[in-house]
Amino acid sequence: DMEAEILGMGTGNKKIILLLNKIDLVPAEVAQAWQKELKKEFATILFKSNTQSQSGNLSQNALYGKSITTRKELTEELLSSNKAVGADDLLELLKNYSRHGDVKTAITVGIIGFPNVGKSSVINSLKRNKAVGVSSTAGFTKIMQEITLDKKIKLLDCPGIVFTDAKSSDLNVLKNVVKIEDLDDPYRPVDILLQKVNKMEILKRYEIAEFDENNPTQFLAMIANKRGKLKKGGIPDFDQAARLVLQDWTSGRLPYYTVPPTHEDIDMN
């Protein structure tokens, strides 16, 4: 496990913080349920990065745990804004970790995760300016960068980590660690996707007729005809249709989430 390896490396009192980023892509109660579950092992913070277009003075919102269940309209409003959520909680935790009694010590914080999970955006949200470049393309951050947050806290923006051979793993495609345009075979990941996403979400997204989720060929033929992805003679272009669906998946247009085993009572629809 990566967490155990990190804690066992070198010397010093290392800490791990689990950051659940992009919480605006799932129901708030699902994000809160995962936070409650993961807190059993490590400090866990709910987060949504800032998406404002200006280069500086990036804004932040505060999200309180009780609001998620008692003030759902306010929660939805906060998560749908372009302001960061959770940055204040993360910064407070980092400052606590840099404090030993009455003495403040310098700490370095590595931001680690899969490609394209928003590591650089988290840094910009904490820094409140565009300190590092961001992109929706997997693998945009090529080298490690050090960013000074304040006198005692430095952040390391790390390139994305892939734990298996991305070229040979269809699941890694669905984790958005592989560029869709670089895929040799986009068909197989779509087959897996159809087993994961709620069919009603697919029907709503593509406005197509009922289909057999166990028949990706039928599904992709319908997508190709609906979106004009056709070869000469009106033959469906399965390759282009599959890439279109995968692009929708990686951009969040096809909603998908899981719930912790201890919270299976949450409505998945």
Tab-separated table of C-alpha atoms in Angstrom:
chain	number	residue	atom	x	y	z
A	1	ASP	CA	0.000	0.000	0.000
A	2	MET	CA	1.241	3.451	-0.910
A	3	GLU	CA	0.207	4.910	2.456
A	4	ALA	CA	2.213	2.322	4.406
A	5	GLU	CA	5.231	2.829	2.148
A	6	ILE	CA	5.153	6.593	2.656
A	7	LEU	CA	4.895	6.291	6.428
A	8	GLY	CA	7.833	3.863	6.448
A	9	MET	CA	10.162	5.977	4.323
A	10	GLY	CA	13.091	7.764	5.940
A	11	THR	CA	12.776	9.441	9.306
A	12	GLY	CA	10.489	12.031	10.825
A	13	ASN	CA	6.896	12.151	11.941
A	14	LYS	CA	5.076	11.823	8.637
A	15	LYS	CA	1.369	12.503	8.329
A	16	ILE	CA	-1.092	11.492	5.629
A	17	ILE	CA	-4.119	13.572	4.647
A	18	LEU	CA	-6.697	12.091	2.296
A	19	LEU	CA	-8.172	14.796	0.076
A	20	LEU	CA	-11.467	13.991	-1.631
A	21	ASN	CA	-11.306	16.423	-4.538
A	22	LYS	CA	-14.028	17.231	-7.114
A	23	ILE	CA	-16.806	16.587	-4.606
A	24	ASP	CA	-19.119	18.674	-6.806
A	25	LEU	CA	-19.295	15.668	-9.182
A	26	VAL	CA	-21.101	13.439	-6.649
A	27	PRO	CA	-24.046	13.950	-4.267
A	28	ALA	CA	-22.862	15.800	-1.162
A	29	GLU	CA	-24.113	13.077	1.175
A	30	VAL	CA	-21.994	10.509	-0.708
A	31	ALA	CA	-18.873	12.644	-0.299
A	32	GLN	CA	-19.649	13.037	3.390
A	33	ALA	CA	-20.168	9.277	3.804
A	34	TRP	CA	-16.738	8.560	2.269
A	35	GLN	CA	-15.161	11.181	4.509
A	36	LYS	CA	-16.657	9.512	7.573
A	37	GLU	CA	-15.414	6.103	6.406
A	38	LEU	CA	-11.877	7.181	5.500
A	39	LYS	CA	-11.428	9.220	8.664
A	40	LYS	CA	-11.171	5.914	10.492
A	41	GLU	CA	-7.626	5.632	9.090
A	42	PHE	CA	-6.402	9.123	8.165
A	43	ALA	CA	-7.445	12.758	8.352
A	44	THR	CA	-9.845	13.284	5.428
A	45	ILE	CA	-10.984	16.564	3.890
A	46	LEU	CA	-13.724	17.294	1.365
A	47	PHE	CA	-12.491	19.590	-1.397
A	48	LYS	CA	-13.515	21.383	-4.555
A	49	SER	CA	-10.903	23.414	-6.373
A	50	ASN	CA	-11.338	26.990	-7.513
A	51	THR	CA	-12.296	27.367	-11.187
A	52	GLN	CA	-12.259	31.163	-11.453
A	53	SER	CA	-10.605	32.519	-14.579
A	54	GLN	CA	-8.534	35.330	-13.029
A	55	SER	CA	-4.891	34.706	-12.155
A	56	GLY	CA	-5.041	36.038	-8.584
A	57	ASN	CA	-7.327	36.693	-5.606
A	58	LEU	CA	-9.020	33.319	-5.991
A	59	SER	CA	-12.010	33.006	-3.669
A	60	GLN	CA	-12.930	30.324	-1.144
A	61	ASN	CA	-16.136	29.052	0.444
A	62	ALA	CA	-16.523	27.222	3.751
A	63	LEU	CA	-18.631	24.050	3.852
A	64	TYR	CA	-19.756	22.841	7.256
A	65	GLY	CA	-20.552	19.185	7.832
A	66	LYS	CA	-24.016	19.792	9.284
A	67	SER	CA	-25.008	21.892	6.254
A	68	ILE	CA	-24.706	18.864	3.957
A	69	THR	CA	-27.723	17.187	5.542
A	70	THR	CA	-29.612	20.119	7.049
A	71	ARG	CA	-29.147	22.820	4.387
A	72	LYS	CA	-28.938	20.992	1.088
A	73	GLU	CA	-29.821	24.043	-1.030
A	74	LEU	CA	-26.948	26.021	0.486
A	75	THR	CA	-24.580	23.085	-0.052
A	76	GLU	CA	-25.589	22.778	-3.714
A	77	GLU	CA	-25.107	26.513	-4.177
A	78	LEU	CA	-21.615	26.400	-2.689
A	79	LEU	CA	-20.548	23.371	-4.741
A	80	SER	CA	-21.920	24.795	-7.999
A	81	SER	CA	-19.992	28.061	-7.599
A	82	ASN	CA	-16.517	28.622	-9.042
A	83	LYS	CA	-14.995	29.204	-5.605
A	84	ALA	CA	-12.867	26.673	-3.737
A	85	VAL	CA	-14.426	24.591	-0.990
A	86	GLY	CA	-12.367	22.947	1.752
A	87	ALA	CA	-9.210	25.041	1.295
A	88	ASP	CA	-9.621	26.640	4.730
A	89	ASP	CA	-9.919	23.230	6.411
A	90	LEU	CA	-6.832	21.896	4.636
A	91	LEU	CA	-4.768	24.977	5.428
A	92	GLU	CA	-5.749	24.839	9.102
A	93	LEU	CA	-4.744	21.176	9.290
A	94	LEU	CA	-1.383	21.845	7.643
A	95	LYS	CA	-0.686	24.675	10.070
A	96	ASN	CA	-1.520	22.372	12.976
A	97	TYR	CA	0.943	19.789	11.661
A	98	SER	CA	3.660	22.451	11.447
A	99	ARG	CA	3.159	23.371	15.091
A	100	HIS	CA	4.905	21.514	17.936
A	101	GLY	CA	3.659	23.017	21.168
A	102	ASP	CA	4.315	26.744	20.872
A	103	VAL	CA	6.995	26.276	18.216
A	104	LYS	CA	6.293	26.433	14.495
A	105	THR	CA	8.444	24.172	12.322
A	106	ALA	CA	8.853	24.011	8.565
A	107	ILE	CA	7.009	21.209	6.739
A	108	THR	CA	6.978	20.022	3.141
A	109	VAL	CA	3.729	18.608	1.771
A	110	GLY	CA	3.725	16.266	-1.216
A	111	ILE	CA	0.535	16.324	-3.308
A	112	ILE	CA	0.293	12.747	-4.628
A	113	GLY	CA	-2.301	10.988	-6.761
A	114	PHE	CA	-3.353	9.669	-10.148
A	115	PRO	CA	-2.968	11.962	-13.177
A	116	ASN	CA	-5.782	14.447	-13.716
A	117	VAL	CA	-7.301	14.326	-10.228
A	118	GLY	CA	-6.702	18.054	-9.709
A	119	LYS	CA	-3.450	18.132	-7.729
A	120	SER	CA	-2.252	21.389	-9.302
A	121	SER	CA	-5.701	22.970	-8.881
A	122	VAL	CA	-5.602	22.131	-5.171
A	123	ILE	CA	-2.304	24.014	-4.877
A	124	ASN	CA	-3.681	27.037	-6.727
A	125	SER	CA	-6.750	27.035	-4.472
A	126	LEU	CA	-4.560	27.031	-1.353
A	127	LYS	CA	-2.212	29.654	-2.777
A	128	ARG	CA	-5.198	31.706	-4.041
A	129	ASN	CA	-3.479	32.389	-7.343
A	130	LYS	CA	-2.425	30.484	-10.476
A	131	ALA	CA	0.907	29.359	-9.052
A	132	VAL	CA	1.139	26.267	-11.270
A	133	GLY	CA	-0.292	25.369	-14.662
A	134	VAL	CA	-3.363	23.149	-14.934
A	135	SER	CA	-4.935	21.139	-17.733
A	136	SER	CA	-7.674	18.555	-18.211
A	137	THR	CA	-5.125	16.463	-20.124
A	138	ALA	CA	-3.681	13.546	-18.165
A	139	GLY	CA	0.051	13.903	-17.511
A	140	PHE	CA	0.182	17.702	-17.889
A	141	THR	CA	2.527	18.072	-14.879
A	142	LYS	CA	5.824	16.609	-16.086
A	143	ILE	CA	8.234	17.505	-13.288
A	144	MET	CA	8.023	18.069	-9.551
A	145	GLN	CA	7.562	21.716	-8.598
A	146	GLU	CA	8.036	23.338	-5.184
A	147	ILE	CA	5.612	26.095	-4.190
A	148	THR	CA	5.945	28.192	-1.039
A	149	LEU	CA	2.582	28.505	0.694
A	150	ASP	CA	3.886	30.518	3.620
A	151	LYS	CA	7.081	30.825	5.699
A	152	LYS	CA	6.613	27.376	7.229
A	153	ILE	CA	4.783	25.361	4.558
A	154	LYS	CA	6.075	24.252	1.162
A	155	LEU	CA	4.011	22.242	-1.319
A	156	LEU	CA	5.317	19.761	-3.875
A	157	ASP	CA	3.272	19.495	-7.062
A	158	CYS	CA	4.059	15.952	-8.218
A	159	PRO	CA	3.466	14.300	-11.594
A	160	GLY	CA	0.617	11.798	-11.558
A	161	ILE	CA	1.335	8.282	-10.321
A	162	VAL	CA	0.129	5.231	-12.258
A	163	PHE	CA	0.446	1.965	-10.354
A	164	THR	CA	0.115	-0.387	-13.318
A	165	ASP	CA	0.941	-0.341	-17.007
A	166	ALA	CA	-1.554	2.228	-18.249
A	167	LYS	CA	-1.416	0.937	-21.817
A	168	SER	CA	-2.555	-2.545	-20.806
A	169	SER	CA	-5.214	-1.652	-18.252
A	170	ASP	CA	-8.725	-0.813	-19.406
A	171	LEU	CA	-9.588	0.304	-15.892
A	172	ASN	CA	-6.836	2.911	-16.014
A	173	VAL	CA	-8.574	4.408	-19.031
A	174	LEU	CA	-11.644	4.925	-16.859
A	175	LYS	CA	-9.431	6.491	-14.188
A	176	ASN	CA	-8.469	9.106	-16.784
A	177	VAL	CA	-4.756	8.375	-16.602
A	178	VAL	CA	-4.485	7.692	-20.333
A	179	LYS	CA	-5.128	10.147	-23.154
A	180	ILE	CA	-8.192	9.003	-25.087
A	181	GLU	CA	-6.536	9.869	-28.401
A	182	ASP	CA	-3.624	7.544	-27.576
A	183	LEU	CA	-5.796	4.467	-27.080
A	184	ASP	CA	-5.305	1.563	-29.470
A	185	ASP	CA	-8.620	-0.010	-28.509
A	186	PRO	CA	-11.320	2.276	-27.023
A	187	TYR	CA	-13.960	-0.451	-27.351
A	188	ARG	CA	-13.116	-2.529	-24.258
A	189	PRO	CA	-13.201	0.374	-21.757
A	190	VAL	CA	-16.687	1.265	-23.032
A	191	ASP	CA	-17.770	-2.306	-22.359
A	192	ILE	CA	-16.664	-1.896	-18.712
A	193	LEU	CA	-18.232	1.566	-18.505
A	194	LEU	CA	-21.639	0.206	-19.490
A	195	GLN	CA	-21.534	-2.110	-16.474
A	196	LYS	CA	-20.823	0.785	-14.125
A	197	VAL	CA	-22.938	3.772	-15.158
A	198	ASN	CA	-26.647	3.877	-14.366
A	199	LYS	CA	-28.454	3.175	-17.633
A	200	MET	CA	-30.899	6.042	-17.061
A	201	GLU	CA	-27.969	8.490	-17.004
A	202	ILE	CA	-26.777	7.121	-20.355
A	203	LEU	CA	-30.234	7.350	-21.917
A	204	LYS	CA	-30.588	10.914	-20.643
A	205	ARG	CA	-27.165	11.962	-21.921
A	206	TYR	CA	-27.441	10.573	-25.446
A	207	GLU	CA	-31.217	10.620	-25.985
A	208	ILE	CA	-31.206	7.154	-27.489
A	209	ALA	CA	-33.646	4.247	-27.287
A	210	GLU	CA	-33.409	1.366	-24.832
A	211	PHE	CA	-30.317	-0.789	-25.365
A	212	ASP	CA	-28.702	-3.930	-23.973
A	213	GLU	CA	-25.886	-2.902	-21.615
A	214	ASN	CA	-24.247	-6.260	-22.286
A	215	ASN	CA	-24.009	-5.454	-25.992
A	216	PRO	CA	-21.508	-2.577	-26.479
A	217	THR	CA	-21.636	-3.025	-30.268
A	218	GLN	CA	-25.348	-2.236	-30.303
A	219	PHE	CA	-24.830	0.732	-27.984
A	220	LEU	CA	-21.963	2.217	-30.004
A	221	ALA	CA	-23.912	1.789	-33.251
A	222	MET	CA	-26.715	3.859	-31.720
A	223	ILE	CA	-24.250	6.524	-30.548
A	224	ALA	CA	-22.574	6.639	-33.978
A	225	ASN	CA	-25.904	7.153	-35.721
A	226	LYS	CA	-27.084	9.721	-33.180
A	227	ARG	CA	-23.876	11.794	-33.271
A	228	GLY	CA	-23.019	11.396	-36.962
A	229	LYS	CA	-19.936	9.252	-36.425
A	230	LEU	CA	-20.294	7.334	-39.696
A	231	LYS	CA	-17.959	5.933	-42.308
A	232	LYS	CA	-18.547	5.818	-46.037
A	233	GLY	CA	-21.861	4.221	-46.847
A	234	GLY	CA	-23.375	5.116	-43.475
A	235	ILE	CA	-21.453	2.402	-41.592
A	236	PRO	CA	-21.112	3.233	-37.868
A	237	ASP	CA	-17.616	4.324	-36.862
A	238	PHE	CA	-17.329	2.324	-33.647
A	239	ASP	CA	-13.884	3.699	-32.861
A	240	GLN	CA	-14.989	7.349	-32.960
A	241	ALA	CA	-18.213	6.598	-31.102
A	242	ALA	CA	-16.277	4.827	-28.354
A	243	ARG	CA	-13.834	7.734	-27.984
A	244	LEU	CA	-16.756	10.172	-27.766
A	245	VAL	CA	-18.296	8.177	-24.912
A	246	LEU	CA	-14.948	7.950	-23.094
A	247	GLN	CA	-14.457	11.710	-23.428
A	248	ASP	CA	-17.868	12.231	-21.818
A	249	TRP	CA	-16.860	9.864	-19.013
A	250	THR	CA	-13.540	11.557	-18.260
A	251	SER	CA	-15.110	15.034	-18.344
A	252	GLY	CA	-17.782	14.060	-15.804
A	253	ARG	CA	-20.729	14.225	-18.191
A	254	LEU	CA	-21.626	10.632	-17.305
A	255	PRO	CA	-22.235	10.633	-13.536
A	256	TYR	CA	-20.835	7.695	-11.592
A	257	TYR	CA	-19.996	7.121	-7.962
A	258	THR	CA	-19.882	4.374	-5.340
A	259	VAL	CA	-20.813	4.449	-1.671
A	260	PRO	CA	-18.892	3.001	1.284
A	261	PRO	CA	-19.938	-0.535	2.289
A	262	THR	CA	-21.206	0.833	5.591
A	263	HIS	CA	-23.503	3.339	3.833
A	264	GLU	CA	-25.279	1.153	1.290
A	265	ASP	CA	-28.604	2.721	2.281
A	266	ILE	CA	-27.706	5.829	0.231
A	267	ASP	CA	-29.839	6.086	-2.922
A	268	MET	CA	-27.588	5.332	-5.907
A	269	ASN	CA	-30.127	6.949	-8.263
